Short mmCIF file of C-alpha atoms in Angstrom, two decimals:
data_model
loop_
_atom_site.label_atom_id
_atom_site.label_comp_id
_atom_site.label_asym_id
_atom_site.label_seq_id
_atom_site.Cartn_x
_atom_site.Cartn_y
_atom_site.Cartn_z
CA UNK A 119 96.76 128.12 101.42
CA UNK A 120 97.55 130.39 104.25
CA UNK A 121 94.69 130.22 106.31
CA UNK A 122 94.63 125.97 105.75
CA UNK A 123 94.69 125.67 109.95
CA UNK A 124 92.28 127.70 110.59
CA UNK A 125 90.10 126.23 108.38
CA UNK A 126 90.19 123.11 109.47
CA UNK A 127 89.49 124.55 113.21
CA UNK A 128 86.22 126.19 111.43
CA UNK A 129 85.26 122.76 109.78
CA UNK A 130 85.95 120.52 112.65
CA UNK A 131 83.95 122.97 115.05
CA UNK A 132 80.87 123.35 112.15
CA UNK A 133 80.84 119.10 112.15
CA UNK A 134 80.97 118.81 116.28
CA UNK A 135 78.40 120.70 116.49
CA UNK A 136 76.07 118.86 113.79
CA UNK A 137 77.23 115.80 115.43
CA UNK A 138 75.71 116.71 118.85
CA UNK A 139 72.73 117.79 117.65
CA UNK A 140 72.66 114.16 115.40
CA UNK A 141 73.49 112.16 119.03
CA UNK A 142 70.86 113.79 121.17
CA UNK A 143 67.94 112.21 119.54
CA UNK A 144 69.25 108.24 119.39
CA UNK A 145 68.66 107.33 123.20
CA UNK A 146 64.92 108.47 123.35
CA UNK A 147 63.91 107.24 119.50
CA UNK A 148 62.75 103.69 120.80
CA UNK A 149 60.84 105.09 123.27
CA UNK A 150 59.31 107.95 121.21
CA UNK A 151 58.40 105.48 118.82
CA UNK A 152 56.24 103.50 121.10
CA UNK A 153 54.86 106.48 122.28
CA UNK A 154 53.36 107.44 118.78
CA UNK A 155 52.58 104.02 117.51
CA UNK A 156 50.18 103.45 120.27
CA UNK A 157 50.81 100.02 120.34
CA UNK A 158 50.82 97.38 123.42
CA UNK A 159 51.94 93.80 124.01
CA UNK A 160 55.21 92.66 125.86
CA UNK A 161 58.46 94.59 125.90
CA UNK A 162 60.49 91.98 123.73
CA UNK A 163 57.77 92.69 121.19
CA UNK A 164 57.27 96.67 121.41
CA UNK A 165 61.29 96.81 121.30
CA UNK A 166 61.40 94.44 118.03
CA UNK A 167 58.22 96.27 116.54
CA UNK A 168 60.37 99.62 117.27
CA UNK A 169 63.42 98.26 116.19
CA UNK A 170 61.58 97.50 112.77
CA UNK A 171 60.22 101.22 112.66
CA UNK A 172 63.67 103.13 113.20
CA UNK A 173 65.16 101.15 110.26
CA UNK A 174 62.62 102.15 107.83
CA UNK A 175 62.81 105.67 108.88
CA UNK A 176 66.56 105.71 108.70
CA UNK A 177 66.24 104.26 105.14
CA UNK A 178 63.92 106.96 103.68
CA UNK A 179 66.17 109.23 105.01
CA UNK A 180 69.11 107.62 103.47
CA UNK A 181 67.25 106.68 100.49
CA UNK A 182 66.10 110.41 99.97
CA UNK A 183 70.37 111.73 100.52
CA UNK A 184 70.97 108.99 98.08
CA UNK A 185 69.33 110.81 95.39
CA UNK A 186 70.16 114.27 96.43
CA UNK A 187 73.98 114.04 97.30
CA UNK A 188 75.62 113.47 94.26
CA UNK A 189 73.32 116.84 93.08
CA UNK A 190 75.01 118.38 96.33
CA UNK A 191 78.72 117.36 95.57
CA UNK A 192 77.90 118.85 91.91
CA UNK A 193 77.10 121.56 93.11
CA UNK A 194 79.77 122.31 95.73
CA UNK A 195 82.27 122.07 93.05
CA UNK A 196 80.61 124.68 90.59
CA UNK A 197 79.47 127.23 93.56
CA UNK A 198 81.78 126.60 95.96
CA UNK A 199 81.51 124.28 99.41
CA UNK A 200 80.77 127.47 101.60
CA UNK A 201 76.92 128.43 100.55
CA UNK A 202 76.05 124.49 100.02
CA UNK A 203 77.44 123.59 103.48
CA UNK A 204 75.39 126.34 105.21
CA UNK A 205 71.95 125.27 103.24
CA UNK A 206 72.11 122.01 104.79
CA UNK A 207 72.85 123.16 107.80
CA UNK A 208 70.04 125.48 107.94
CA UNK A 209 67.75 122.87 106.66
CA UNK A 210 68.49 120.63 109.42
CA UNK A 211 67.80 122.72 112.28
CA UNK A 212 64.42 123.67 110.36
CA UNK A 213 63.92 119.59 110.21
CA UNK A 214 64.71 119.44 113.85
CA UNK A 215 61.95 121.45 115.02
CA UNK A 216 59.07 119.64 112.76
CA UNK A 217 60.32 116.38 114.44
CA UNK A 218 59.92 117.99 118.00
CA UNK A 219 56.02 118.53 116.77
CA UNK A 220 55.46 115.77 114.39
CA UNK A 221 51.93 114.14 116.36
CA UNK A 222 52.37 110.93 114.67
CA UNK A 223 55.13 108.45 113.12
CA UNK A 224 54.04 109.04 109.30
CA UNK A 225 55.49 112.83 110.62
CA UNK A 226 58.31 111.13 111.89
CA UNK A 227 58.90 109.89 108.81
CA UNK A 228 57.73 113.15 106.38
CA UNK A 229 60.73 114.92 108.48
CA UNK A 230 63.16 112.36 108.08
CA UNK A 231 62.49 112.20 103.81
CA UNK A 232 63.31 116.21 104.87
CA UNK A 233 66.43 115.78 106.12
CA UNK A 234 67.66 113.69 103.72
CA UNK A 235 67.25 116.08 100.97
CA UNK A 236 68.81 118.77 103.07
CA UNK A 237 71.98 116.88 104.63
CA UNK A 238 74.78 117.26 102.77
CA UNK A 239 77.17 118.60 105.77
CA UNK A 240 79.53 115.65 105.66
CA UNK A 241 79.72 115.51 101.59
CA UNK A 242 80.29 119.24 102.11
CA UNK A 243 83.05 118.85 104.66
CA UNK A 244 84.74 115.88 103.25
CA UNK A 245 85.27 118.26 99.90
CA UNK A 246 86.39 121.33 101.77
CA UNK A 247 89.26 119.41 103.74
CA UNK A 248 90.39 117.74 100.87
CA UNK A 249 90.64 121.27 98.88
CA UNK A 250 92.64 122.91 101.85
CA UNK A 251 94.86 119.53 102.31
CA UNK A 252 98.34 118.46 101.03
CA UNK A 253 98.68 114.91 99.81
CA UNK A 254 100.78 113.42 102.54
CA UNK A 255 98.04 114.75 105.23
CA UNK A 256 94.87 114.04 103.27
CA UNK A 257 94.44 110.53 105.45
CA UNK A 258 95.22 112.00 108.59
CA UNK A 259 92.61 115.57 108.25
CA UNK A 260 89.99 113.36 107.34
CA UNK A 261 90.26 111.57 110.33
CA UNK A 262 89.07 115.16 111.39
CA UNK A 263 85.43 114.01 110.62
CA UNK A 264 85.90 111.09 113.30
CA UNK A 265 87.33 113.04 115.44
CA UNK A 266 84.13 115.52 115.32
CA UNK A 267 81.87 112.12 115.37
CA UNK A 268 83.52 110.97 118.18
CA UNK A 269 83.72 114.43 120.30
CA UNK A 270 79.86 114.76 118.80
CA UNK A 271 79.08 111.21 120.77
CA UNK A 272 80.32 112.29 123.72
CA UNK A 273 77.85 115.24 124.15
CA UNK A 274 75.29 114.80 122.16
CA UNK A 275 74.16 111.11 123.24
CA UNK A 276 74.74 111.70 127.42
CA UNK A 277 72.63 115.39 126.80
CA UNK A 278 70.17 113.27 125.08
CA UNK A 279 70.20 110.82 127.80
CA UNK A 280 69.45 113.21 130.32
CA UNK A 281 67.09 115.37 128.54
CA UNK A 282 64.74 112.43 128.05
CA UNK A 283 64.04 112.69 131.40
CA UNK A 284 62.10 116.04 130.65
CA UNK A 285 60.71 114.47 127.67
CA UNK A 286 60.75 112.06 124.57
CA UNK A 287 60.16 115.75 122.75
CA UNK A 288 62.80 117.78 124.61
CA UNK A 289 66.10 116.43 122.69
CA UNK A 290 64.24 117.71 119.76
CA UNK A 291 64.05 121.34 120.36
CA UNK A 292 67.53 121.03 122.05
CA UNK A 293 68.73 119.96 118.51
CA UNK A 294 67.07 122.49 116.75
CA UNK A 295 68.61 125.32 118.43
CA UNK A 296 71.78 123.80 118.09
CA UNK A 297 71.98 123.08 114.42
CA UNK A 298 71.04 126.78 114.17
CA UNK A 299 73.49 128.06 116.09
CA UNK A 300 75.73 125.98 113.85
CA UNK A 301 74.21 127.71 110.75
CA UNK A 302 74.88 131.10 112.51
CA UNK A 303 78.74 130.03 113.72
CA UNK A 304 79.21 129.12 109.76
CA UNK A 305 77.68 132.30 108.46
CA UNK A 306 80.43 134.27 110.17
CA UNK A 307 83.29 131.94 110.35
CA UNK A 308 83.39 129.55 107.40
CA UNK A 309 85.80 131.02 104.79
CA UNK A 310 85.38 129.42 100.89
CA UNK A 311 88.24 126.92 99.83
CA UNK A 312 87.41 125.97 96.79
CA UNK A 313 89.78 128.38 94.02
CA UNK A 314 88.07 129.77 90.70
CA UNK A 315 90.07 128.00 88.83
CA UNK A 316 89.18 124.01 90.65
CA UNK A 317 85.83 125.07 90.31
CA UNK A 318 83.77 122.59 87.01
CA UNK A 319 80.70 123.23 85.24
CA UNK A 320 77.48 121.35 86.91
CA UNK A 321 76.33 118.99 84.79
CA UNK A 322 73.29 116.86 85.26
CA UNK A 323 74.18 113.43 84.21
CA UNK A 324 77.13 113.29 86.85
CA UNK A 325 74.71 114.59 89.22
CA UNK A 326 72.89 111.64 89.91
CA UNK A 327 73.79 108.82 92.23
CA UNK A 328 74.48 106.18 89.83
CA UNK A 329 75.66 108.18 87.81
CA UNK A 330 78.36 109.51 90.13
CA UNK A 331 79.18 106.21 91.09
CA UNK A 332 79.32 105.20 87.53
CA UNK A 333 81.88 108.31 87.08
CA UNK A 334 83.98 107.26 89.80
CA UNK A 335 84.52 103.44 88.25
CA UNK A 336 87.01 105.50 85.76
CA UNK A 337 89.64 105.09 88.07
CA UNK A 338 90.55 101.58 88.60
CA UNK A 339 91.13 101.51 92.23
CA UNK A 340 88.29 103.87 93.56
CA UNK A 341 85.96 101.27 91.49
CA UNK A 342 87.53 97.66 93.33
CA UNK A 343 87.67 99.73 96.85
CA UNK A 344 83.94 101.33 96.86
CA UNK A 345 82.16 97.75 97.29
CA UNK A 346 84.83 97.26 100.09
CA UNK A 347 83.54 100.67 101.61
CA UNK A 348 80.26 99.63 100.68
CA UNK A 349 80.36 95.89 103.16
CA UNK A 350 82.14 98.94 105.62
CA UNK A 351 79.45 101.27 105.59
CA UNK A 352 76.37 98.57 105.81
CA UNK A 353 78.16 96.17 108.20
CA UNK A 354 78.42 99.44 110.53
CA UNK A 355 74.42 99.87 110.80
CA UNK A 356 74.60 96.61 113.37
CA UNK A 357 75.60 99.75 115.57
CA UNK A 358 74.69 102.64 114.48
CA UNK A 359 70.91 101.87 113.76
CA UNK A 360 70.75 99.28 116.37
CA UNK A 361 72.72 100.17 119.78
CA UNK A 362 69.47 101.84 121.27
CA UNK A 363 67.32 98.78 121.04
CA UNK A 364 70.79 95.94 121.08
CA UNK A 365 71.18 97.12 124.63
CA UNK A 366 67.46 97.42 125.49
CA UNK A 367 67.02 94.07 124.48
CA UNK A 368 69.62 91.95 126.04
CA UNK A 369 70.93 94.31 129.24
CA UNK A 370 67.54 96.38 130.33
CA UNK A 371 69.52 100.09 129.49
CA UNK A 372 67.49 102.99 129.79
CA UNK A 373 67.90 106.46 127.75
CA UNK A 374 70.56 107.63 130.26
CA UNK A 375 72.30 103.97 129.88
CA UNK A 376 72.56 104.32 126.57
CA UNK A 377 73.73 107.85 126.36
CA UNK A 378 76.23 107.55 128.86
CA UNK A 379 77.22 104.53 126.48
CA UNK A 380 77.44 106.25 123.24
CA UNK A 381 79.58 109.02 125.27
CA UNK A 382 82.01 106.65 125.92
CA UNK A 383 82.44 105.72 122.07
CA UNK A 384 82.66 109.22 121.54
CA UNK A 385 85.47 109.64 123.47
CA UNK A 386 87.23 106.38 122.18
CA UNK A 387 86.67 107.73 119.02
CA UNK A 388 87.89 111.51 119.27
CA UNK A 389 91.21 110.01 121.54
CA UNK A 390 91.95 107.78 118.29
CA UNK A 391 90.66 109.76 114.93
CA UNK A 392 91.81 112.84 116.85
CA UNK A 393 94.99 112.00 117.90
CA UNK A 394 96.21 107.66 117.69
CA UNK A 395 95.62 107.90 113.78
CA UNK A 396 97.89 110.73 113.16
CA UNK A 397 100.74 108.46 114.47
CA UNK A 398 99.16 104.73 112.99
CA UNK A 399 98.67 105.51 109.27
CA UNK A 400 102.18 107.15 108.76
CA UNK A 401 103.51 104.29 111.13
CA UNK A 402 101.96 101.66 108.99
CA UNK A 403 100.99 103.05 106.14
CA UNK A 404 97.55 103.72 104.30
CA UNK A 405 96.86 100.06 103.30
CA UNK A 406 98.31 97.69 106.20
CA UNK A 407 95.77 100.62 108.20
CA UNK A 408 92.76 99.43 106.10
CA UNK A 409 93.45 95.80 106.78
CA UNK A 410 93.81 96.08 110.27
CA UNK A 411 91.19 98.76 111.21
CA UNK A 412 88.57 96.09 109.34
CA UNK A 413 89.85 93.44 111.37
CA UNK A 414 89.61 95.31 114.64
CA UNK A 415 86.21 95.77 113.07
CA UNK A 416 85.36 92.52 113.12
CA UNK A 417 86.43 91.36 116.49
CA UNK A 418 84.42 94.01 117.90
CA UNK A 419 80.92 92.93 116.06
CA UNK A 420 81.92 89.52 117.61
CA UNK A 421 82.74 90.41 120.79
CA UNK A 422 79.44 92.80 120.86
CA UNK A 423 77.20 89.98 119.59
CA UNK A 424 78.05 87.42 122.64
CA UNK A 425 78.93 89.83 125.69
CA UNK A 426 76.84 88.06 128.36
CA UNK A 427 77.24 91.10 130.76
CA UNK A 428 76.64 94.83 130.15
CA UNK A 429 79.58 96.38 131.71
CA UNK A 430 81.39 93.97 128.67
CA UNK A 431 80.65 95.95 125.99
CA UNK A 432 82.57 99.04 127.46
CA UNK A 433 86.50 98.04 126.88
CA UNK A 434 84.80 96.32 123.33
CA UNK A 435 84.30 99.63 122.53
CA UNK A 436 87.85 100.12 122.31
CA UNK A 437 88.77 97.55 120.14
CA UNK A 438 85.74 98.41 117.59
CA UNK A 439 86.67 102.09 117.34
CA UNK A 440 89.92 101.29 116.61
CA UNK A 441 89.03 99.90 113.35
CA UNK A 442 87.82 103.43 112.24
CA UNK A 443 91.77 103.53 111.51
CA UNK A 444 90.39 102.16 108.12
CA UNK A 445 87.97 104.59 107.16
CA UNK A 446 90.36 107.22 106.47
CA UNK A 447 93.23 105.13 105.07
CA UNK A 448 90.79 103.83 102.50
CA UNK A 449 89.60 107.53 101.83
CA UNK A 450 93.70 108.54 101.78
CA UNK A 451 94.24 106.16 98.83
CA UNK A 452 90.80 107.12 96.35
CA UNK A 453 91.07 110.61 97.32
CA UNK A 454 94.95 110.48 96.39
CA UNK A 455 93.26 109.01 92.96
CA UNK A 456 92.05 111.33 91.49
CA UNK A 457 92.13 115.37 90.36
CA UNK A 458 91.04 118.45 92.60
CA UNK A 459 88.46 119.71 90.45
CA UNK A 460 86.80 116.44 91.23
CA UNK A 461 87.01 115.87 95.02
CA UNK A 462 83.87 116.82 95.42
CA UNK A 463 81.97 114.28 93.25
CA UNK A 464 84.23 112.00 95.07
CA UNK A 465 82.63 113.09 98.35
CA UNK A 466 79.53 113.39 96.88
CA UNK A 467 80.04 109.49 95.51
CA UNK A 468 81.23 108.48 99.19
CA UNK A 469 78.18 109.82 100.84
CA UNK A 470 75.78 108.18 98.17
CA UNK A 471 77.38 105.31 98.98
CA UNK A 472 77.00 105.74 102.74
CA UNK A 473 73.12 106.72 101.84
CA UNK A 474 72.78 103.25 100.00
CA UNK A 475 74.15 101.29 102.53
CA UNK A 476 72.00 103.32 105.08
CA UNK A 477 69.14 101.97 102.84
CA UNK A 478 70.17 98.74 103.20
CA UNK A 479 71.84 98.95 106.21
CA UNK A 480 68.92 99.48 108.52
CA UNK A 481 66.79 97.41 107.62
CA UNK A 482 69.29 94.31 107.08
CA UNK A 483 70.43 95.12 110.67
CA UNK A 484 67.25 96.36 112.29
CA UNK A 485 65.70 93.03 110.26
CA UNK A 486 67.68 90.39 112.43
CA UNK A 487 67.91 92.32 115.21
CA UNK A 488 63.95 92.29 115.27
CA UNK A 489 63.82 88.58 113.77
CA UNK A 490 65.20 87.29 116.79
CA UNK A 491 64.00 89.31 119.29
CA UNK A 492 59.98 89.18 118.49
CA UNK A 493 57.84 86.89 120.13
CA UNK A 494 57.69 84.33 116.95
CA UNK A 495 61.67 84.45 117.23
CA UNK A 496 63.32 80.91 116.34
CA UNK A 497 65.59 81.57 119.23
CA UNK A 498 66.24 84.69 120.96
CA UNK A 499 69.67 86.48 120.22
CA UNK A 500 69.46 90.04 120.45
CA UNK A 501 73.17 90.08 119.26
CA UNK A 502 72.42 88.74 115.88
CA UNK A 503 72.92 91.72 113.71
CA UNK A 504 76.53 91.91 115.28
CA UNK A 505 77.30 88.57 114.16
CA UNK A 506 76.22 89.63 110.65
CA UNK A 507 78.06 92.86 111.19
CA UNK A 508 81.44 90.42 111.48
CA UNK A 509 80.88 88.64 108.73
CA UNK A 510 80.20 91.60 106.04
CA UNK A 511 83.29 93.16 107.59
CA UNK A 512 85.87 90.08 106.41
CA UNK A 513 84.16 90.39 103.34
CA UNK A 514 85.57 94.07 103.19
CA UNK A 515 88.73 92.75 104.04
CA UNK A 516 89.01 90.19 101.48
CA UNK A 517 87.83 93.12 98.49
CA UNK A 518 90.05 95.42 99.36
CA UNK A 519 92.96 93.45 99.88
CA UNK A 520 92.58 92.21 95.88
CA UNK A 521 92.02 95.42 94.90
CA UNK A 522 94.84 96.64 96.33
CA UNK A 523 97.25 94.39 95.06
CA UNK A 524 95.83 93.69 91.72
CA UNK A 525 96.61 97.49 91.01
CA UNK A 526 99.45 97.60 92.93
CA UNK A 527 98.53 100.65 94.78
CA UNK A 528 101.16 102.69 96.28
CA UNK A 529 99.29 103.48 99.65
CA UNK A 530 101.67 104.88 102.04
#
């Protein structure tokens, strides 16, 4: 495909900019929660009471994708991933603006059940780069979607940071007008990649989420590895669901704390999917990459969980986004699995998955965090849910590594 580089430039730019307007809204959520709930007692017990809140919110959105991405990925591979990605993009930015006027948290949670039938960006994106991608560089443009995460947490987080200081509501609107701009970019940019003749018929029984998943189990090694992605994915929600209130709790951050935090993982994040992975998975090939990316992984969630100090947790950082090595690796080898008329399901079956751990995710994580933070805690340890976070991770570790060799997977 001539126009392959380009592309990607279009996709990567398209998922940066959904990314920022994703980051903007985690550093004022706690507080925006208390706001609408009302509620008063002591701070421990607002924070775990919020803490509690954001997971289940998270999960109806993720339960909501759950049921609507595999329909997404289904169709993406009959229409094509151009129209589908720009749908959910324009969804978003309408969801953005009902969350910067919802007047209570059951509105909070009306928009989020919104957005989860809408957002399908990522299942989009992960189909499109696979279409335009050779074999030998599937690994490394996937990392493409970390590197937009990562470049996406350096902006969006440290605007959201400092917007909250005109308002829980402001990183709202800011979001809005960005995920429309995004919608606008894509309506003028965004080429189609999927050829006529890769495209399949839509059919209804694949387009389901256990039924996708089901679908996927016909190829031996996608089937051991997703429930290794799976411990990945849910283990992950010990920071992604629970940073805001993890570093509320224990160090006393505020919004612009927080953002200026989550910049800083951005950046570690863009310098490595960007640019370190492109040299580390040819270097050590796709499966010693999985192995050691989970084990980074874990060290991190440890070295998170008991940080007495908060200027600790900064060169952690570095050592936990270095595990995102595995991510890709892992998505290298399934991807590499199967045929092109069916990357899409694939993508649509990865971000179900992702949607069912960010079911469970949340509110396993969120859960402990809030257990032993509350004022009934049996001993308070707002690092909890990174110790958990650790342990799912090994379990990862130990799947994949007997899948891997029970089918003998060439993963280079």
């Amino acid at each position: 495909m001539s126009n392959r580089t380009p592309a990607l430039g279009f996709i990567f730019v398209t998922l940066l900019l959904d990314v920022i307007g994703f980051g903007i809204i985690i550093p004022v959520m706690p507080d925006l929660i208390i706001e609408l709930s009302g509620r008063t007692g002591s701070p421990d017990e607002l924070l775990s009471f919020a803490s509690k809140i954001g997971g289940w919110m998270i999960a109806s959105y993720a339960f909501t994708q759950f049921l609507c991405a595999p329909i997404v990925g289904g169709l993406s591979d009959r229409y094509g991933r151009r129209p589908v990605l720009l749908g959910s993009l324009f969804g978003f930015g309408v969801d953005y603006l009902f969350l910067a006027m919802a007047p209570s948290l059951s509105w909070l949670f009306v928009g989020r059940i919104i957005a989860g039938v809408m957002g399908a960006s990522f299942t989009t994106a992960g189909a499109y780069i696979a279409d335009i991608s050779t074999p030998e560089k599937r690994a490394q443009n996937f990392g493409m979607i970390g590197a937009a995460f990562g470049l996406g947490f350096i902006i969006g987080p440290l605007m959201g940071g400092l917007l909250a200081d005109y308002g829980t509501r402001t990183p709202f609107f800011v979001c809005a007008g960005i995920t429309l701009l995004n919608w606008l970019f894509g309506f003028f940019i965004l080429p189609e990649s999927l050829k006529e003749e890769n495209r399949r018929k839509f059919e209804w029984e694949r387009a389901n989420p256990i039924g996708t998943l089901k679908s996927l189990t016909r190829y031996p090694v996608i089937s051991g590895l997703i429930l290794s992605l799976a411990f990945i994915y849910i283990s992950a929600h010990a920071v992604q669901t629970n940073w805001a209130y993890f570093v509320k709790a224990k160090f006393g951050w505020d919004a612009s704390q927080i953002g200026w935090s989550l910049a800083v993982v951005g950046i570690a994040f863009a310098v490595i999917q960007g640019g370190l992975i492109r040299f580390i998975i040819p270097k050590l090939g796709q499966e010693r990459s999985v192995y050691l990316g989970i084990g980074l992984y874990a060290i991190g969630f440890l070295l998170y969980g008991i940080a007495p100090e908060g200027w600790m947790v900064y060169p952690v950082i570095i050592i936990y986004c270095l595990g995102s090595i595995a991510g890709p690796a892992l998505q290298g080898i399934m991807s590499s699995s199967i045929p092109p008329n069916e990357q899409g399901e694939l993508q649509g079956g990865f971000t179900s998955l992702m949607s069912l751990a960010a079911i469970i995710g949340p509110l396993l994580m969120n859960g402990t965090f809030a257990w032993f933070t509350g004022d009934n805690a049996p001993v308070y340890f707002p690092g909890a849910a990174m110790i958990l976070g650790a342990v799912l991770t090994l379990i990862a570790s130990l799947l994949a590594r007997n899948t891997l060799k029970k089918h003998q997977v060439k993963a280079t």
